Amino acid sequence: MTLRRADFGEDFTWGVASAAFQIEGAWDVDGKRPSVWDEACRNGRVRDGLVCLDAIDAFHRSDEDLDLIAGLGVDANRFSINWPRVYGDGRGPWNEAGGAYYDRVIDGCLARGVEPWVTVHHWDLPLALQREGGWTRRGIVDDFAAFAEEVARRYGDRVKHWMVFNEPLSVVGHIAAGIHGRIGPHPMAALASLHHMNLACAEAGRRMHAVLGAEASIGTTNVFSLGAPFDATGSQRRMQRAIEALTVDAFLDPAAGRGYPFDDSPFLRPLRRYVRDGDLEAAAFDYDFMGVQYYGPFPTKKVPVLGGIPVPRLDTAEADVRSTTKIPVEPRGLIELFRRYRDHPACKRFVVTECGFGMNDRMVDGRVRDDLRIWYTRNHLEVVREAVAEGLPVDGYFQWSYADNIEWVFGRNGRYGLIYVDYDDDFRRTPKDSYRWYQQLLTDADGID
Ligand code: FCB
């Protein structure tokens, strides 16, 4: 079936996504301070170790990368701000030299007709704040909000689309499992952090809104992995629901001022001890859109319990086709989640802020034939198109990622890019077949078969 850009409507935003730590490198340039992820590269928790500090050197290649991104025909480029690059060890002062990098990226996007969509925080917590307890310390709410407010002040004249946080659930998972340079494993540390991230997002949202005014669009992003099979009943469904309440509703309900879904999820109940008077209101924020990060569902069988909390996406999942990061492939999970959460008050509009496929691409004779990624993307986009046709409020799609990058603990091994990065040849960029595919979809009115 032909896929056409026009099928999704004129106001649909097409983009690519990335995150600071995963692409930038330049880990100690211009006064940048260390993050928890820099530390994880040093202490052996990231596969490939120290070389990952250089990521894909995007810091020094922004012109080349933005040319390639604009060449796709996208409307938008989603990227994140590296907290310790711009705000010292977490509490400022603003680092002018570090901050100028994002001026270059933002101006470079705009000069090429690409809208910058900025994620305020995508996991690169300043190491100094981690040493004070990271997200387990309630005072971090104010630290984060101050950082977010300053970011809005610096870039708000040019950036109109914001996402406060990338997947707080994943950070909860890292803490529960005691990986990624975090403390733990400790279930209480994970649950305390979950609550503090909710408070931090809402407080940051309010302060950003005060700086940016009503014109800016302020959203956030969350993991939306539902339990498969989607038609489960009985005890299987109850288990799915308990995990979904922990992984999705535990972020959406507080934002909507509803507090936590304790009745649905026993896993959440110990969190009660961290909730203080006034937190119900403090955790609420009216997001303009909800970013959906979707890679696949979690299978209800074999959900690992790490540090007392089920962490569905960190295990090897059962699936017919597997990505290098072991996430099962099930495009229909997208429409399922849109239907299920369309009436949730925290989800006025959905934007798919991440979707993509990780595999061990190889370049042969200068070409990367990543048919599997094209197959994955096409299948997911067909489901998004169906959702749009059904009248579900889905406004955009961002492919993860424009280029291969550091896939967190997997290091250089989880390649998700539309562009191949040759780590043995000075980070040379080569568009893969999927780049040409996405480009044709976005630039050819006849679409792609
Ligand atoms: C998401 C992360 C993103 C990337 C993809 C593959 O969970 O937000 O940074 O690593 O997974």
Coordinates of C-alpha atoms and ligand atoms in Angstrom, one line a residue:
M1 CA 0.0 0.0 0.0
T2 CA 1.4 3.4 -0.9
L3 CA 2.3 5.6 2.0
R4 CA 2.0 9.4 1.4
R5 CA 2.9 12.3 3.5
A6 CA -0.4 13.9 2.6
D7 CA -2.3 10.9 4.1
F8 CA -1.3 12.3 7.6
G9 CA -2.7 15.8 7.0
E10 CA -1.0 19.2 6.5
D11 CA -0.5 20.0 10.2
F12 CA 1.2 16.7 11.0
T13 CA 4.8 17.3 12.1
W14 CA 7.5 15.0 10.7
G15 CA 10.9 14.9 12.4
V16 CA 13.9 13.0 13.7
A17 CA 15.0 12.8 17.3
S18 CA 18.3 12.5 19.2
A19 CA 19.7 13.2 22.7
A20 CA 22.7 15.1 23.9
F21 CA 24.8 12.4 25.5
Q22 CA 24.1 10.0 22.7
I23 CA 25.4 12.2 20.0
E24 CA 27.5 15.2 21.2
G25 CA 30.8 14.0 22.5
A26 CA 33.0 17.0 23.5
W27 CA 32.5 15.8 27.1
D28 CA 35.0 18.3 28.5
V29 CA 34.9 21.1 26.0
D30 CA 34.1 24.7 26.9
G31 CA 33.7 24.2 30.6
K32 CA 31.3 21.2 30.3
R33 CA 31.0 19.3 33.6
P34 CA 30.5 15.5 33.9
S35 CA 27.2 13.8 33.8
V36 CA 26.1 10.5 35.2
W37 CA 26.5 9.0 31.7
D38 CA 30.1 10.3 31.3
E39 CA 30.8 8.6 34.6
A40 CA 29.1 5.4 33.3
C41 CA 31.5 5.4 30.3
R42 CA 34.4 5.6 32.7
N43 CA 33.3 3.0 35.2
G44 CA 32.6 0.3 32.7
R45 CA 28.9 0.3 32.8
V46 CA 28.6 1.3 29.2
R47 CA 29.7 -1.3 26.7
D48 CA 32.7 0.0 24.7
G49 CA 33.6 2.3 27.6
L50 CA 35.6 5.4 27.2
V51 CA 35.3 5.8 23.4
C52 CA 31.6 6.4 24.0
L53 CA 32.5 9.7 25.7
D54 CA 33.1 11.0 22.1
A55 CA 29.6 9.8 21.1
I56 CA 29.4 10.6 17.4
D57 CA 31.1 13.9 17.7
A58 CA 28.0 15.9 16.7
F59 CA 29.2 18.8 18.8
H60 CA 31.9 19.5 16.1
R61 CA 29.7 18.4 13.1
S62 CA 26.5 20.3 13.6
D63 CA 26.5 21.9 10.1
E64 CA 27.0 18.6 8.4
D65 CA 24.4 16.9 10.5
L66 CA 21.8 19.6 10.1
D67 CA 22.4 19.5 6.3
L68 CA 21.6 15.8 6.4
I69 CA 18.6 16.3 8.6
A70 CA 17.2 19.1 6.5
G71 CA 17.9 16.9 3.4
L72 CA 15.3 14.4 4.6
G73 CA 12.6 17.0 4.2
V74 CA 11.5 16.9 7.8
D75 CA 9.7 19.7 9.6
A76 CA 11.4 19.4 12.9
N77 CA 14.6 18.2 14.7
R78 CA 14.2 17.0 18.3
F79 CA 17.3 17.2 20.4
S80 CA 18.1 17.7 24.1
I81 CA 20.1 20.1 26.3
N82 CA 23.0 18.6 28.2
W83 CA 22.5 19.9 31.7
P84 CA 26.2 19.9 32.8
R85 CA 27.2 21.5 29.5
V86 CA 25.2 24.6 30.1
Y87 CA 24.5 24.8 33.9
G88 CA 27.8 23.7 35.6
D89 CA 27.5 21.0 38.2
G90 CA 23.7 21.4 38.2
R91 CA 23.0 24.8 39.8
G92 CA 24.6 27.2 37.4
P93 CA 25.9 29.7 36.7
W94 CA 25.0 29.5 33.0
N95 CA 28.0 28.5 30.9
E96 CA 28.0 30.9 28.0
A97 CA 30.5 28.9 25.9
G98 CA 28.6 25.6 26.4
G99 CA 25.2 27.3 25.8
A100 CA 26.5 28.8 22.5
Y101 CA 26.5 25.3 21.1
Y102 CA 22.7 25.1 21.3
D103 CA 22.5 28.6 19.8
R104 CA 24.4 27.2 16.8
V105 CA 22.1 24.2 16.6
I106 CA 18.9 26.2 17.0
D107 CA 19.9 28.9 14.5
G108 CA 21.2 26.2 12.2
C109 CA 17.8 24.4 12.2
L110 CA 15.9 27.6 11.6
A111 CA 18.2 28.7 8.8
R112 CA 17.4 25.4 7.1
G113 CA 13.6 25.7 7.6
V114 CA 13.6 23.0 10.3
E115 CA 11.8 23.7 13.6
P116 CA 13.9 23.0 16.7
W117 CA 11.9 20.8 19.2
V118 CA 13.9 20.8 22.5
T119 CA 13.9 18.2 25.2
V120 CA 15.0 20.0 28.4
H121 CA 16.4 16.8 30.0
H122 CA 17.3 13.5 28.5
W123 CA 19.0 11.6 31.4
D124 CA 22.4 13.4 31.5
L125 CA 22.1 14.4 35.1
P126 CA 25.1 16.4 36.5
L127 CA 27.3 13.9 38.3
A128 CA 27.6 16.3 41.2
L129 CA 23.9 16.2 41.8
Q130 CA 23.9 12.4 41.6
R131 CA 26.5 12.4 44.3
E132 CA 24.0 14.3 46.5
G133 CA 21.4 11.6 45.9
G134 CA 20.2 12.4 42.4
W135 CA 16.5 12.1 42.0
T136 CA 16.0 10.5 45.4
R137 CA 16.7 13.9 47.0
R138 CA 13.5 16.1 47.1
G139 CA 15.6 19.2 46.7
I140 CA 16.3 18.3 43.1
V141 CA 12.9 19.4 42.2
D142 CA 14.0 23.0 42.6
D143 CA 17.3 22.4 40.9
F144 CA 15.7 21.0 37.9
A145 CA 13.1 23.7 37.7
A146 CA 15.7 26.4 37.9
F147 CA 17.7 24.8 35.1
A148 CA 14.6 24.4 32.9
E149 CA 13.6 28.0 33.5
E150 CA 17.0 29.3 32.5
V151 CA 17.0 27.1 29.4
A152 CA 13.6 28.6 28.4
R153 CA 14.9 32.1 29.0
R154 CA 18.0 31.5 26.8
Y155 CA 16.3 29.8 23.9
G156 CA 12.6 30.7 24.1
D157 CA 12.9 33.5 21.6
R158 CA 13.5 30.9 18.9
V159 CA 12.2 27.5 20.3
K160 CA 8.4 27.1 20.3
H161 CA 8.1 23.4 21.0
W162 CA 9.4 21.9 24.2
M163 CA 9.5 18.6 26.0
V164 CA 10.3 18.9 29.7
F165 CA 11.6 15.4 30.3
N166 CA 12.5 12.2 28.3
E167 CA 11.0 9.1 29.7
P168 CA 11.1 9.4 33.5
L169 CA 10.1 5.8 33.6
S170 CA 13.4 4.7 32.2
V171 CA 15.2 6.6 34.9
V172 CA 13.1 4.8 37.4
G173 CA 14.1 1.5 35.8
H174 CA 17.8 2.5 35.9
I175 CA 17.6 3.2 39.6
A176 CA 15.5 0.1 40.4
A177 CA 18.1 -2.0 38.6
G178 CA 21.0 0.0 39.9
I179 CA 22.5 0.5 36.5
H180 CA 23.6 3.5 34.5
G181 CA 25.8 5.1 37.1
R182 CA 22.9 5.4 39.5
I183 CA 22.7 4.2 43.0
G184 CA 20.8 1.1 43.8
P185 CA 19.3 -1.4 43.1
H186 CA 16.8 -0.1 45.5
P187 CA 13.0 0.0 45.1
M188 CA 12.5 2.8 47.5
A189 CA 15.1 4.9 45.7
A190 CA 13.3 4.2 42.5
L191 CA 9.9 5.2 43.8
A192 CA 11.1 8.3 45.6
S193 CA 12.7 9.3 42.3
L194 CA 9.5 8.6 40.4
H195 CA 7.7 11.1 42.6
H196 CA 10.4 13.7 42.6
M197 CA 10.5 13.5 38.8
N198 CA 6.8 14.1 38.6
L199 CA 7.1 17.1 40.9
A200 CA 10.1 18.4 39.0
C201 CA 8.4 18.1 35.6
A202 CA 5.3 20.0 36.8
E203 CA 7.4 22.7 38.5
A204 CA 9.6 23.1 35.5
G205 CA 6.5 23.3 33.2
R206 CA 5.1 26.1 35.3
R207 CA 8.3 28.1 35.3
M208 CA 8.8 27.6 31.6
H209 CA 5.3 28.6 30.9
A210 CA 5.8 31.8 32.9
V211 CA 8.9 32.6 30.8
L212 CA 7.6 31.5 27.4
G213 CA 4.0 32.7 27.6
A214 CA 1.0 31.0 26.1
E215 CA 2.4 30.9 22.6
A216 CA 4.9 28.1 23.3
S217 CA 3.9 24.5 23.2
I218 CA 5.1 22.7 26.3
G219 CA 4.8 18.9 26.4
T220 CA 6.8 16.1 27.8
T221 CA 7.5 12.5 26.8
N222 CA 6.7 9.1 28.3
V223 CA 7.2 5.5 27.6
F224 CA 3.9 4.0 26.3
S225 CA 4.6 0.3 26.3
L226 CA 1.4 -1.6 26.9
G227 CA 1.2 -5.3 27.9
A228 CA 0.8 -7.8 25.1
P229 CA -1.3 -9.6 24.2
F230 CA -3.7 -6.7 24.0
D231 CA -6.8 -8.9 24.4
A232 CA -5.7 -10.5 27.7
T233 CA -8.3 -11.2 30.3
G234 CA -8.4 -12.4 33.9
S235 CA -5.3 -12.5 36.0
Q236 CA -3.0 -11.9 33.0
R237 CA -4.9 -8.6 32.3
R238 CA -4.7 -7.7 36.0
M239 CA -0.9 -8.1 35.9
Q240 CA -0.7 -6.1 32.7
R241 CA -2.8 -3.4 34.3
A242 CA -0.7 -3.3 37.4
I243 CA 2.4 -2.8 35.3
E244 CA 0.8 -0.3 33.0
A245 CA -0.4 1.7 36.0
L246 CA 3.2 1.8 37.2
T247 CA 4.8 2.5 33.9
V248 CA 2.3 4.9 32.2
D249 CA -0.5 6.1 34.6
A250 CA 2.0 6.8 37.4
F251 CA 3.2 9.7 35.2
L252 CA 0.0 10.8 33.5
D253 CA -2.4 10.8 36.5
P254 CA -0.3 13.1 38.7
A255 CA 0.1 15.5 35.8
A256 CA -3.7 15.6 35.5
G257 CA -4.0 16.3 39.3
R258 CA -5.3 12.8 40.1
G259 CA -2.5 11.5 42.2
Y260 CA -1.3 8.0 41.8
P261 CA -3.2 4.9 40.6
F262 CA -2.5 3.0 43.9
D263 CA -5.6 0.8 43.5
D264 CA -4.5 -0.6 40.2
S265 CA -0.8 -1.2 41.0
P266 CA 0.4 -2.7 44.3
F267 CA 3.9 -1.9 43.1
L268 CA 3.3 1.8 43.6
R269 CA 1.9 1.7 47.1
P270 CA 5.1 2.1 49.0
L271 CA 5.5 5.4 47.2
R272 CA 2.8 6.9 49.5
R273 CA 5.4 7.7 52.1
Y274 CA 7.1 10.3 49.9
V275 CA 3.9 12.2 49.1
R276 CA 3.5 15.3 51.2
D277 CA 0.5 17.6 51.7
G278 CA 0.1 19.8 48.7
D279 CA 1.9 17.4 46.3
L280 CA -1.3 16.5 44.5
E281 CA -1.5 20.1 43.2
A282 CA 2.3 20.5 42.9
A283 CA 2.6 17.5 40.6
A284 CA -0.1 18.7 38.2
F285 CA 0.7 20.5 34.9
D286 CA -1.4 21.1 31.9
Y287 CA 0.8 19.8 29.0
D288 CA 0.0 21.0 25.5
F289 CA 0.9 17.6 24.1
M290 CA 2.0 14.2 25.3
G291 CA 5.1 12.8 23.6
V292 CA 4.7 9.0 23.0
Q293 CA 7.9 7.0 23.0
Y294 CA 7.0 3.7 21.4
Y295 CA 9.2 0.8 20.4
G296 CA 7.1 -2.1 21.3
P297 CA 4.9 -3.7 24.0
F298 CA 6.1 -5.6 27.0
P299 CA 5.2 -9.3 27.1
T300 CA 3.4 -10.2 30.3
K301 CA 5.4 -13.4 30.6
K302 CA 8.9 -13.1 32.0
V303 CA 8.7 -9.6 33.4
P304 CA 11.8 -9.2 35.5
V305 CA 11.5 -7.7 38.9
L306 CA 14.5 -5.6 39.6
G307 CA 14.9 -4.0 43.0
G308 CA 11.3 -4.9 43.8
I309 CA 9.9 -3.2 40.8
P310 CA 8.9 -4.9 37.5
V311 CA 11.0 -3.5 34.7
P312 CA 9.4 -4.9 31.6
R313 CA 11.7 -3.4 28.9
L314 CA 15.1 -4.4 30.3
D315 CA 14.6 -8.1 29.7
T316 CA 15.0 -10.2 26.6
A317 CA 11.4 -10.2 25.2
E318 CA 9.7 -12.9 23.3
A319 CA 9.1 -11.8 19.8
D320 CA 9.3 -13.0 16.2
V321 CA 11.6 -10.3 15.2
R322 CA 14.1 -8.8 17.6
S323 CA 15.9 -5.6 17.6
T324 CA 19.4 -5.5 19.1
T325 CA 17.9 -4.0 22.2
K326 CA 15.5 -7.0 22.5
I327 CA 12.3 -5.1 22.2
P328 CA 9.4 -7.0 20.6
V329 CA 7.9 -5.6 17.4
E330 CA 4.2 -4.9 17.5
P331 CA 3.0 -1.9 15.5
R332 CA -0.6 -2.2 16.7
G333 CA 0.5 -1.2 20.1
L334 CA 0.5 2.3 18.9
I335 CA -3.1 2.5 17.9
E336 CA -4.0 0.5 21.0
L337 CA -2.4 3.1 23.3
F338 CA -3.9 6.1 21.4
R339 CA -7.3 4.5 21.9
R340 CA -6.7 3.7 25.5
Y341 CA -5.3 7.1 26.6
R342 CA -7.2 9.5 24.2
D343 CA -9.5 10.6 27.0
H344 CA -6.9 10.9 29.6
P345 CA -6.8 14.6 30.7
A346 CA -3.0 14.6 30.4
C347 CA -3.1 13.7 26.7
K348 CA -4.7 16.5 24.8
R349 CA -2.8 15.7 21.7
F350 CA -0.2 12.9 21.0
V351 CA 3.0 13.3 19.2
V352 CA 5.1 10.2 18.6
T353 CA 8.4 11.7 19.8
E354 CA 10.3 8.5 19.3
C355 CA 9.9 5.3 17.3
G356 CA 12.6 3.4 15.5
F357 CA 14.6 0.1 15.2
G358 CA 18.0 -0.9 16.5
M359 CA 20.0 -3.4 14.6
N360 CA 23.6 -4.4 13.8
D361 CA 23.9 -2.5 10.5
R362 CA 26.9 -3.2 8.3
M363 CA 28.2 -1.1 5.5
V364 CA 29.0 -3.2 2.4
D365 CA 30.6 -1.4 -0.5
G366 CA 29.6 1.9 0.8
R367 CA 26.0 1.0 1.3
V368 CA 23.8 0.0 4.2
R369 CA 20.8 -2.1 3.2
D370 CA 18.7 -1.8 6.3
D371 CA 15.5 -3.3 4.9
L372 CA 14.4 -4.4 8.3
R373 CA 14.4 -0.9 9.6
I374 CA 12.4 0.3 6.6
W375 CA 9.9 -2.6 7.2
Y376 CA 9.6 -1.6 10.9
T377 CA 9.1 2.1 10.1
R378 CA 6.6 1.5 7.3
N379 CA 4.5 -0.8 9.5
H380 CA 4.4 1.6 12.4
L381 CA 3.6 4.6 10.1
E382 CA 0.7 2.6 8.6
V383 CA -0.7 2.2 12.0
V384 CA -0.2 5.9 12.7
R385 CA -2.0 6.7 9.5
E386 CA -4.9 4.5 10.6
A387 CA -5.0 6.3 13.9
V388 CA -5.2 9.7 12.1
A389 CA -7.9 8.4 9.8
E390 CA -9.8 7.2 12.9
G391 CA -9.8 10.7 14.2
L392 CA -7.4 10.0 17.1
P393 CA -5.4 13.1 18.1
V394 CA -2.0 12.3 16.7
D395 CA -0.1 15.3 15.5
G396 CA 3.4 14.1 14.6
Y397 CA 6.0 11.4 14.2
F398 CA 9.8 11.6 15.0
Q399 CA 12.1 8.9 13.9
W400 CA 14.7 7.7 16.4
S401 CA 17.3 8.6 15.3
Y402 CA 18.7 10.7 12.5
A403 CA 22.1 8.9 12.9
D404 CA 23.6 5.9 14.8
N405 CA 24.6 6.9 18.3
I406 CA 25.5 5.7 21.7
E407 CA 22.7 3.4 22.8
W408 CA 23.2 3.9 26.6
V409 CA 24.6 0.7 28.2
F410 CA 24.8 -1.0 24.8
G411 CA 27.4 1.6 23.7
R412 CA 28.0 1.6 20.0
N413 CA 26.1 -1.6 19.5
G414 CA 22.5 -0.5 19.2
R415 CA 22.4 1.3 15.9
Y416 CA 19.1 3.1 15.3
G417 CA 20.1 5.7 12.8
L418 CA 18.9 6.6 9.3
I419 CA 22.6 7.6 8.8
Y420 CA 25.4 5.1 9.4
V421 CA 28.3 6.3 11.5
D422 CA 31.6 4.7 10.8
Y423 CA 33.5 4.6 14.1
D424 CA 36.6 3.3 12.4
D425 CA 36.7 6.2 9.9
D426 CA 36.5 9.4 11.9
F427 CA 32.7 9.2 12.5
R428 CA 32.1 9.4 8.8
R429 CA 28.4 9.7 8.0
T430 CA 26.7 7.6 5.2
P431 CA 23.0 7.7 4.6
K432 CA 21.4 4.2 4.9
D433 CA 18.7 2.9 2.6
S434 CA 16.2 3.9 5.3
Y435 CA 17.4 7.5 5.0
R436 CA 16.5 7.5 1.3
W437 CA 13.2 5.8 2.1
Y438 CA 12.1 8.4 4.7
Q439 CA 13.3 11.1 2.4
Q440 CA 11.2 9.8 -0.5
L441 CA 8.2 9.6 1.8
L442 CA 8.6 13.2 2.9
T443 CA 9.6 14.8 -0.4
D444 CA 7.8 12.8 -3.2
A445 CA 4.2 13.7 -3.6
D446 CA 3.5 10.2 -5.0
G447 CA 4.7 8.7 -1.8
I448 CA 6.4 5.4 -1.5
D449 CA 5.2 1.9 -2.3
Ligands
FCB1 C1 14.5 5.4 24.3 C2 15.4 6.5 24.6 C3 16.3 7.0 23.5 C4 16.9 5.8 22.7 C5 15.8 4.8 22.4 C6 16.3 3.7 21.5 O1 14.1 4.8 25.4 O2 14.6 7.6 25.0 O3 17.3 7.8 24.0 O4 17.9 5.2 23.4 O5 15.2 4.4 23.5

